PDB file of C-alpha atoms in Angstrom:
ATOM      1  CA  MET A 241       0.000   0.000   0.000  1.00 89.00           C
ATOM      2  CA  LYS A 242       1.248   3.461  -0.897  1.00 95.00           C
ATOM      3  CA  ARG A 243       1.782   5.957   1.891  1.00 96.00           C
ATOM      4  CA  PHE A 244      -1.364   8.122   1.960  1.00 95.00           C
ATOM      5  CA  TYR A 245      -0.622  10.529   4.839  1.00 97.00           C
ATOM      6  CA  LYS A 246       1.936  13.155   5.772  1.00 97.00           C
ATOM      7  CA  THR A 247       1.901  13.135   9.572  1.00 98.00           C
ATOM      8  CA  ALA A 248       1.415  10.515  12.293  1.00 98.00           C
ATOM      9  CA  THR A 249       0.808  11.761  15.833  1.00 98.00           C
ATOM     10  CA  ALA A 250      -0.314  10.352  19.167  1.00 98.00           C
ATOM     11  CA  GLU A 251      -2.412  12.027  21.838  1.00 98.00           C
ATOM     12  CA  PRO A 252      -4.259  11.151  25.047  1.00 97.00           C
ATOM     13  CA  ASP A 253      -8.000  10.653  24.743  1.00 96.00           C
ATOM     14  CA  GLY A 254      -9.798  10.057  28.028  1.00 94.00           C
ATOM     15  CA  ASP A 255      -8.291   7.065  29.779  1.00 94.00           C
ATOM     16  CA  SER A 256      -6.613   5.800  26.602  1.00 96.00           C
ATOM     17  CA  ALA A 257      -4.417   7.138  23.805  1.00 98.00           C
ATOM     18  CA  VAL A 258      -5.037   7.345  20.084  1.00 98.00           C
ATOM     19  CA  ILE A 259      -3.040   7.809  16.890  1.00 98.00           C
ATOM     20  CA  ARG A 260      -3.976  10.182  14.112  1.00 98.00           C
ATOM     21  CA  LEU A 261      -2.796  10.153  10.513  1.00 98.00           C
ATOM     22  CA  ASP A 262      -3.214  13.692   9.142  1.00 98.00           C
ATOM     23  CA  GLY A 263      -5.651  14.264  11.992  1.00 97.00           C
ATOM     24  CA  ARG A 264      -7.793  11.218  11.224  1.00 97.00           C
ATOM     25  CA  LEU A 265      -8.156   8.513  13.856  1.00 97.00           C
ATOM     26  CA  LEU A 266      -6.118   5.418  13.045  1.00 98.00           C
ATOM     27  CA  LYS A 267      -8.080   2.185  12.896  1.00 97.00           C
ATOM     28  CA  THR A 268      -7.020  -1.433  13.017  1.00 97.00           C
ATOM     29  CA  PRO A 269      -7.125  -3.744   9.982  1.00 96.00           C
ATOM     30  CA  ALA A 270     -10.574  -4.885  11.228  1.00 97.00           C
ATOM     31  CA  LYS A 271     -11.690  -1.216  11.351  1.00 97.00           C
ATOM     32  CA  ALA A 272     -11.781  -0.940  15.149  1.00 97.00           C
ATOM     33  CA  GLU A 273     -10.503   2.246  16.747  1.00 96.00           C
ATOM     34  CA  MET A 274      -6.823   1.951  17.645  1.00 97.00           C
ATOM     35  CA  ARG A 275      -7.188   2.872  21.326  1.00 97.00           C
ATOM     36  CA  LEU A 276      -4.153   2.051  23.419  1.00 98.00           C
ATOM     37  CA  PRO A 277      -3.685   1.803  27.195  1.00 97.00           C
ATOM     38  CA  THR A 278      -0.632   4.089  27.439  1.00 97.00           C
ATOM     39  CA  LEU A 279       0.491   7.206  25.612  1.00 97.00           C
ATOM     40  CA  PRO A 280       4.100   5.956  25.244  1.00 97.00           C
ATOM     41  CA  LEU A 281       2.836   2.913  23.333  1.00 98.00           C
ATOM     42  CA  ALA A 282       0.718   5.132  21.086  1.00 98.00           C
ATOM     43  CA  GLU A 283       3.702   7.404  20.483  1.00 98.00           C
ATOM     44  CA  ALA A 284       5.909   4.450  19.559  1.00 98.00           C
ATOM     45  CA  ILE A 285       3.341   3.113  17.095  1.00 98.00           C
ATOM     46  CA  ALA A 286       2.888   6.602  15.618  1.00 98.00           C
ATOM     47  CA  ALA A 287       6.661   6.671  15.128  1.00 98.00           C
ATOM     48  CA  GLU A 288       6.428   3.391  13.180  1.00 98.00           C
ATOM     49  CA  TRP A 289       3.870   5.020  10.865  1.00 98.00           C
ATOM     50  CA  ALA A 290       5.949   8.186  10.542  1.00 98.00           C
ATOM     51  CA  ALA A 291       9.007   6.126   9.549  1.00 98.00           C
ATOM     52  CA  GLN A 292       7.272   4.541   6.538  1.00 98.00           C
ATOM     53  CA  GLN A 293       8.562   5.594   3.150  1.00 96.00           C
ATOM     54  CA  ALA A 294       6.695   5.685  -0.167  1.00 96.00           C
ATOM     55  CA  GLU A 295       5.203   2.259   0.547  1.00 97.00           C
ATOM     56  CA  ILE A 296       3.784   1.060   3.855  1.00 96.00           C
ATOM     57  CA  ARG A 297       5.456  -2.175   4.984  1.00 97.00           C
ATOM     58  CA  PRO A 298       3.590  -3.812   7.894  1.00 95.00           C
ATOM     59  CA  SER A 299       6.571  -6.072   8.592  1.00 94.00           C
ATOM     60  CA  THR A 300       8.495  -2.991   9.764  1.00 97.00           C
ATOM     61  CA  MET A 301       5.768  -2.120  12.294  1.00 98.00           C
ATOM     62  CA  PRO A 302       5.839  -4.907  14.910  1.00 98.00           C
ATOM     63  CA  LEU A 303       4.321  -2.758  17.680  1.00 98.00           C
ATOM     64  CA  MET A 304       1.404  -1.942  15.404  1.00 98.00           C
ATOM     65  CA  GLN A 305       0.996  -5.638  14.608  1.00 98.00           C
ATOM     66  CA  LEU A 306       0.991  -6.595  18.285  1.00 98.00           C
ATOM     67  CA  ALA A 307      -1.528  -3.902  19.212  1.00 98.00           C
ATOM     68  CA  ALA A 308      -3.806  -4.692  16.273  1.00 98.00           C
ATOM     69  CA  THR A 309      -3.753  -8.389  17.133  1.00 98.00           C
ATOM     70  CA  ALA A 310      -4.661  -7.586  20.729  1.00 98.00           C
ATOM     71  CA  ILE A 311      -7.600  -5.419  19.663  1.00 98.00           C
ATOM     72  CA  ASP A 312      -8.887  -7.333  16.637  1.00 98.00           C
ATOM     73  CA  ARG A 313      -8.305 -10.900  17.773  1.00 98.00           C
ATOM     74  CA  VAL A 314      -7.373 -11.473  21.394  1.00 98.00           C
ATOM     75  CA  SER A 315      -9.773  -9.002  23.008  1.00 98.00           C
ATOM     76  CA  LEU A 316     -12.659 -10.619  21.110  1.00 98.00           C
ATOM     77  CA  ASP A 317     -11.517 -14.227  21.489  1.00 98.00           C
ATOM     78  CA  PRO A 318      -8.850 -14.881  24.139  1.00 98.00           C
ATOM     79  CA  ARG A 319      -8.829 -18.566  23.117  1.00 98.00           C
ATOM     80  CA  TYR A 320      -6.992 -17.492  19.972  1.00 96.00           C
ATOM     81  CA  ALA A 321      -3.920 -16.966  22.160  1.00 98.00           C
ATOM     82  CA  THR A 322      -4.665 -19.112  25.210  1.00 98.00           C
ATOM     83  CA  ASP A 323      -5.035 -22.378  23.286  1.00 98.00           C
ATOM     84  CA  ASP A 324      -1.550 -22.036  21.797  1.00 97.00           C
ATOM     85  CA  VAL A 325       0.021 -21.101  25.122  1.00 98.00           C
ATOM     86  CA  VAL A 326      -1.515 -24.170  26.780  1.00 98.00           C
ATOM     87  CA  ARG A 327      -0.479 -26.403  23.881  1.00 97.00           C
ATOM     88  CA  TYR A 328       3.137 -25.239  24.004  1.00 97.00           C
ATOM     89  CA  GLY A 329       3.196 -26.071  27.701  1.00 96.00           C
ATOM     90  CA  GLY A 330       2.821 -29.720  26.786  1.00 95.00           C
ATOM     91  CA  THR A 331       5.812 -29.678  24.409  1.00 95.00           C
ATOM     92  CA  ASP A 332       7.957 -26.967  25.934  1.00 97.00           C
ATOM     93  CA  LEU A 333      11.413 -26.637  24.380  1.00 95.00           C
ATOM     94  CA  LEU A 334      13.088 -26.561  27.789  1.00 96.00           C
ATOM     95  CA  ALA A 335      11.700 -29.994  28.674  1.00 96.00           C
ATOM     96  CA  TYR A 336      13.682 -31.696  25.892  1.00 94.00           C
ATOM     97  CA  ARG A 337      17.419 -32.067  26.476  1.00 92.00           C
ATOM     98  CA  ALA A 338      20.053 -33.438  24.153  1.00 90.00           C
ATOM     99  CA  SER A 339      21.599 -36.722  25.243  1.00 85.00           C
ATOM    100  CA  GLU A 340      24.765 -35.955  23.278  1.00 84.00           C
ATOM    101  CA  PRO A 341      27.182 -34.394  22.694  1.00 87.00           C
ATOM    102  CA  ALA A 342      27.974 -33.973  26.362  1.00 89.00           C
ATOM    103  CA  ALA A 343      28.965 -30.324  25.974  1.00 89.00           C
ATOM    104  CA  LEU A 344      25.535 -29.440  24.568  1.00 91.00           C
ATOM    105  CA  ALA A 345      23.701 -31.437  27.222  1.00 90.00           C
ATOM    106  CA  GLU A 346      25.680 -29.673  29.940  1.00 92.00           C
ATOM    107  CA  ARG A 347      25.022 -26.282  28.398  1.00 92.00           C
ATOM    108  CA  GLN A 348      21.281 -26.939  28.205  1.00 94.00           C
ATOM    109  CA  ALA A 349      21.156 -28.110  31.810  1.00 94.00           C
ATOM    110  CA  ALA A 350      23.114 -25.091  33.020  1.00 95.00           C
ATOM    111  CA  GLU A 351      20.903 -22.546  31.235  1.00 95.00           C
ATOM    112  CA  TRP A 352      17.522 -24.275  31.170  1.00 96.00           C
ATOM    113  CA  GLN A 353      17.272 -25.811  34.624  1.00 96.00           C
ATOM    114  CA  PRO A 354      17.366 -22.474  36.497  1.00 97.00           C
ATOM    115  CA  LEU A 355      14.463 -21.288  34.347  1.00 98.00           C
ATOM    116  CA  LEU A 356      12.488 -24.466  35.011  1.00 98.00           C
ATOM    117  CA  ASP A 357      13.163 -24.014  38.721  1.00 98.00           C
ATOM    118  CA  TRP A 358      11.979 -20.392  38.494  1.00 98.00           C
ATOM    119  CA  PHE A 359       8.836 -21.520  36.661  1.00 98.00           C
ATOM    120  CA  ARG A 360       8.168 -24.121  39.368  1.00 98.00           C
ATOM    121  CA  ASP A 361       8.583 -21.605  42.169  1.00 97.00           C
ATOM    122  CA  ARG A 362       6.662 -18.841  40.413  1.00 97.00           C
ATOM    123  CA  TYR A 363       3.712 -20.879  39.149  1.00 96.00           C
ATOM    124  CA  ASP A 364       3.736 -23.916  41.450  1.00 96.00           C
ATOM    125  CA  VAL A 365       4.104 -26.570  38.774  1.00 96.00           C
ATOM    126  CA  GLN A 366       7.188 -28.574  37.792  1.00 96.00           C
ATOM    127  CA  LEU A 367       7.788 -29.488  34.153  1.00 97.00           C
ATOM    128  CA  ASN A 368       9.081 -32.982  33.536  1.00 97.00           C
ATOM    129  CA  VAL A 369      12.311 -33.235  31.541  1.00 96.00           C
ATOM    130  CA  THR A 370      13.527 -35.899  29.125  1.00 94.00           C
ATOM    131  CA  SER A 371      16.550 -36.555  26.926  1.00 90.00           C
ATOM    132  CA  GLY A 372      16.424 -37.350  23.253  1.00 74.00           C
ATOM    133  CA  ILE A 373      13.292 -37.250  21.102  1.00 75.00           C
ATOM    134  CA  MET A 374      10.908 -39.352  23.198  1.00 81.00           C
ATOM    135  CA  ALA A 375       7.834 -37.408  24.308  1.00 89.00           C
ATOM    136  CA  VAL A 376       7.396 -36.756  28.002  1.00 94.00           C
ATOM    137  CA  ALA A 377       4.040 -36.293  29.722  1.00 96.00           C
ATOM    138  CA  GLN A 378       3.636 -33.090  31.688  1.00 97.00           C
ATOM    139  CA  PRO A 379       1.768 -32.772  35.008  1.00 97.00           C
ATOM    140  CA  ALA A 380      -1.992 -33.111  34.719  1.00 97.00           C
ATOM    141  CA  GLU A 381      -2.476 -29.753  36.427  1.00 97.00           C
ATOM    142  CA  LEU A 382      -0.324 -27.839  33.915  1.00 98.00           C
ATOM    143  CA  PRO A 383      -3.078 -26.949  31.378  1.00 98.00           C
ATOM    144  CA  ALA A 384      -5.369 -25.554  34.068  1.00 97.00           C
ATOM    145  CA  ARG A 385      -2.486 -23.596  35.577  1.00 97.00           C
ATOM    146  CA  LEU A 386      -1.643 -22.036  32.211  1.00 98.00           C
ATOM    147  CA  GLU A 387      -5.329 -21.304  31.598  1.00 98.00           C
ATOM    148  CA  ARG A 388      -5.467 -19.327  34.846  1.00 97.00           C
ATOM    149  CA  ILE A 389      -2.299 -17.427  33.993  1.00 98.00           C
ATOM    150  CA  CYS A 390      -3.739 -16.422  30.630  1.00 98.00           C
ATOM    151  CA  ALA A 391      -7.096 -15.496  32.137  1.00 98.00           C
ATOM    152  CA  GLY A 392      -5.345 -13.049  34.446  1.00 98.00           C
ATOM    153  CA  LEU A 393      -3.769 -11.097  31.556  1.00 98.00           C
ATOM    154  CA  ASP A 394      -5.243  -8.195  29.620  1.00 98.00           C
ATOM    155  CA  PRO A 395      -5.434  -8.631  25.808  1.00 98.00           C
ATOM    156  CA  TYR A 396      -2.162  -6.764  25.215  1.00 98.00           C
ATOM    157  CA  ARG A 397      -0.077  -8.838  27.607  1.00 98.00           C
ATOM    158  CA  LEU A 398      -1.774 -12.045  26.495  1.00 98.00           C
ATOM    159  CA  THR A 399      -0.883 -11.169  22.907  1.00 98.00           C
ATOM    160  CA  ALA A 400       2.730 -10.563  23.929  1.00 98.00           C
ATOM    161  CA  LEU A 401       2.860 -13.891  25.794  1.00 98.00           C
ATOM    162  CA  HIS A 402       1.389 -15.674  22.775  1.00 98.00           C
ATOM    163  CA  TRP A 403       3.924 -14.172  20.383  1.00 98.00           C
ATOM    164  CA  ALA A 404       6.839 -14.866  22.717  1.00 98.00           C
ATOM    165  CA  THR A 405       5.773 -18.448  23.384  1.00 98.00           C
ATOM    166  CA  THR A 406       5.185 -19.395  19.764  1.00 97.00           C
ATOM    167  CA  ASN A 407       8.343 -17.649  18.528  1.00 96.00           C
ATOM    168  CA  ALA A 408      10.613 -19.152  21.185  1.00 96.00           C
ATOM    169  CA  GLY A 409       8.875 -22.540  21.290  1.00 96.00           C
ATOM    170  CA  SER A 410       8.544 -22.327  25.054  1.00 97.00           C
ATOM    171  CA  VAL A 411       5.870 -21.083  27.435  1.00 98.00           C
ATOM    172  CA  VAL A 412       8.546 -20.916  30.147  1.00 98.00           C
ATOM    173  CA  LEU A 413      10.555 -18.460  28.050  1.00 98.00           C
ATOM    174  CA  GLY A 414       7.390 -16.561  27.160  1.00 98.00           C
ATOM    175  CA  LEU A 415       6.473 -16.120  30.818  1.00 98.00           C
ATOM    176  CA  ALA A 416      10.071 -15.231  31.705  1.00 98.00           C
ATOM    177  CA  LEU A 417       9.898 -12.373  29.197  1.00 97.00           C
ATOM    178  CA  LEU A 418       6.490 -11.313  30.477  1.00 97.00           C
ATOM    179  CA  ASP A 419       7.720 -11.252  34.074  1.00 96.00           C
ATOM    180  CA  GLY A 420      10.992  -9.504  33.234  1.00 95.00           C
ATOM    181  CA  ARG A 421      13.005 -12.569  34.274  1.00 96.00           C
ATOM    182  CA  LEU A 422      14.788 -12.477  30.899  1.00 97.00           C
ATOM    183  CA  ASP A 423      15.410  -9.762  28.339  1.00 97.00           C
ATOM    184  CA  ALA A 424      15.096 -10.383  24.601  1.00 97.00           C
ATOM    185  CA  GLU A 425      18.757 -11.199  24.085  1.00 96.00           C
ATOM    186  CA  ALA A 426      18.846 -13.743  26.908  1.00 96.00           C
ATOM    187  CA  ALA A 427      15.606 -15.383  25.743  1.00 97.00           C
ATOM    188  CA  HIS A 428      16.962 -15.547  22.197  1.00 96.00           C
ATOM    189  CA  ARG A 429      20.222 -17.151  23.321  1.00 94.00           C
ATOM    190  CA  THR A 430      18.390 -19.598  25.585  1.00 95.00           C
ATOM    191  CA  ALA A 431      15.921 -20.684  22.895  1.00 95.00           C
ATOM    192  CA  LEU A 432      18.702 -21.305  20.372  1.00 94.00           C
ATOM    193  CA  ILE A 433      21.296 -23.141  22.446  1.00 93.00           C
ATOM    194  CA  ASP A 434      21.237 -26.111  20.068  1.00 86.00           C
ATOM    195  CA  GLU A 435      21.644 -23.994  16.915  1.00 83.00           C
ATOM    196  CA  LEU A 436      24.340 -21.828  18.465  1.00 82.00           C
ATOM    197  CA  HIS A 437      26.253 -24.887  19.622  1.00 82.00           C
ATOM    198  CA  GLN A 438      26.142 -26.352  16.109  1.00 78.00           C
ATOM    199  CA  ALA A 439      27.229 -23.040  14.550  1.00 76.00           C
ATOM    200  CA  GLU A 440      30.165 -22.784  16.935  1.00 74.00           C
ATOM    201  CA  ARG A 441      31.179 -26.337  16.145  1.00 74.00           C
ATOM    202  CA  TRP A 442      30.591 -26.600  12.400  1.00 69.00           C
ATOM    203  CA  GLY A 443      30.429 -23.029  11.167  1.00 74.00           C
ATOM    204  CA  GLU A 444      27.688 -20.568  10.316  1.00 74.00           C
ATOM    205  CA  ASP A 445      24.815 -21.243   7.924  1.00 77.00           C
ATOM    206  CA  ALA A 446      23.436 -18.117   6.239  1.00 76.00           C
ATOM    207  CA  GLU A 447      19.816 -19.247   6.260  1.00 81.00           C
ATOM    208  CA  ALA A 448      19.945 -20.252   9.926  1.00 77.00           C
ATOM    209  CA  ALA A 449      21.669 -16.994  10.826  1.00 79.00           C
ATOM    210  CA  ALA A 450      18.956 -14.997   9.071  1.00 84.00           C
ATOM    211  CA  ARG A 451      16.283 -16.943  10.927  1.00 85.00           C
ATOM    212  CA  ARG A 452      18.007 -16.261  14.240  1.00 86.00           C
ATOM    213  CA  THR A 453      18.221 -12.552  13.428  1.00 91.00           C
ATOM    214  CA  GLY A 454      14.497 -12.495  12.713  1.00 92.00           C
ATOM    215  CA  LEU A 455      13.706 -14.227  15.997  1.00 94.00           C
ATOM    216  CA  LEU A 456      15.794 -11.731  17.932  1.00 95.00           C
ATOM    217  CA  ALA A 457      13.970  -8.832  16.271  1.00 96.00           C
ATOM    218  CA  ASP A 458      10.619 -10.373  17.203  1.00 97.00           C
ATOM    219  CA  LEU A 459      11.636 -10.881  20.832  1.00 97.00           C
ATOM    220  CA  GLN A 460      13.007  -7.350  21.047  1.00 98.00           C
ATOM    221  CA  ALA A 461       9.706  -5.985  19.725  1.00 98.00           C
ATOM    222  CA  ILE A 462       7.773  -8.015  22.297  1.00 98.00           C
ATOM    223  CA  THR A 463       9.889  -6.807  25.209  1.00 97.00           C
ATOM    224  CA  ARG A 464       9.627  -3.214  24.004  1.00 98.00           C
ATOM    225  CA  PHE A 465       5.847  -3.605  23.694  1.00 98.00           C
ATOM    226  CA  LEU A 466       5.677  -4.893  27.286  1.00 98.00           C
ATOM    227  CA  GLY A 467       7.845  -2.039  28.512  1.00 97.00           C
ATOM    228  CA  LEU A 468       5.611   0.535  26.808  1.00 97.00           C
ATOM    229  CA  LEU A 469       2.565  -1.044  28.436  1.00 96.00           C
ATOM    230  CA  ARG A 470       4.176  -0.510  31.838  1.00 90.00           C
ATOM    231  CA  THR A 471       5.269   3.045  31.118  1.00 76.00           C
ATOM    232  CA  GLY A 472       2.759   5.582  32.375  1.00 56.00           C
ATOM    233  CA  ASN A 473       0.743   3.064  34.411  1.00 50.00           C
TER     234      ASN A 473
END
């Protein structure tokens, strides 16, 4: 889509904040009003619109995508996000350790186990861990616990948790980002221990490197989105 506006601005409006393109209220792709919970978040999204060149590229506006998903999808149907979060709990990346090489197994244990221990202490449920590719059953109470966690989140934070979980392949990492236990860089490194180990051992692969760069950008956008939700509250 061609750029059709000259200015993008944000302003408070009652207990929310809005964005205007040439003075006209910005709407979501589903035509809902883009009303945001904090002015800093609205200002950051307005900056994404202002930075567009001759053509509008949604892929360069991750904050806009997160906010629009929260308004158009998650606020209307929380199951859109909750079902995935619960499903990832049953196959969480951190529950599956390598059996070999020993260096990788040790690295996973050193970086993943503290997060699993944090998850246990924070949410009162312990994930079971296995080695190799055999599936491992998780505690029967885990789905209900994750349901309650999701139910306690507003649509914006639930959207952020959903994006983080599905991008990283781990609800534990998603919740660690949500709680501020990890920043984007640490979550990225933790999610990609296997790939990073292989790259260090055998050399870099351009396609894998590009994929890792994209994941880091996504996680950075999510953590920035969460920070802007907190700002001003």
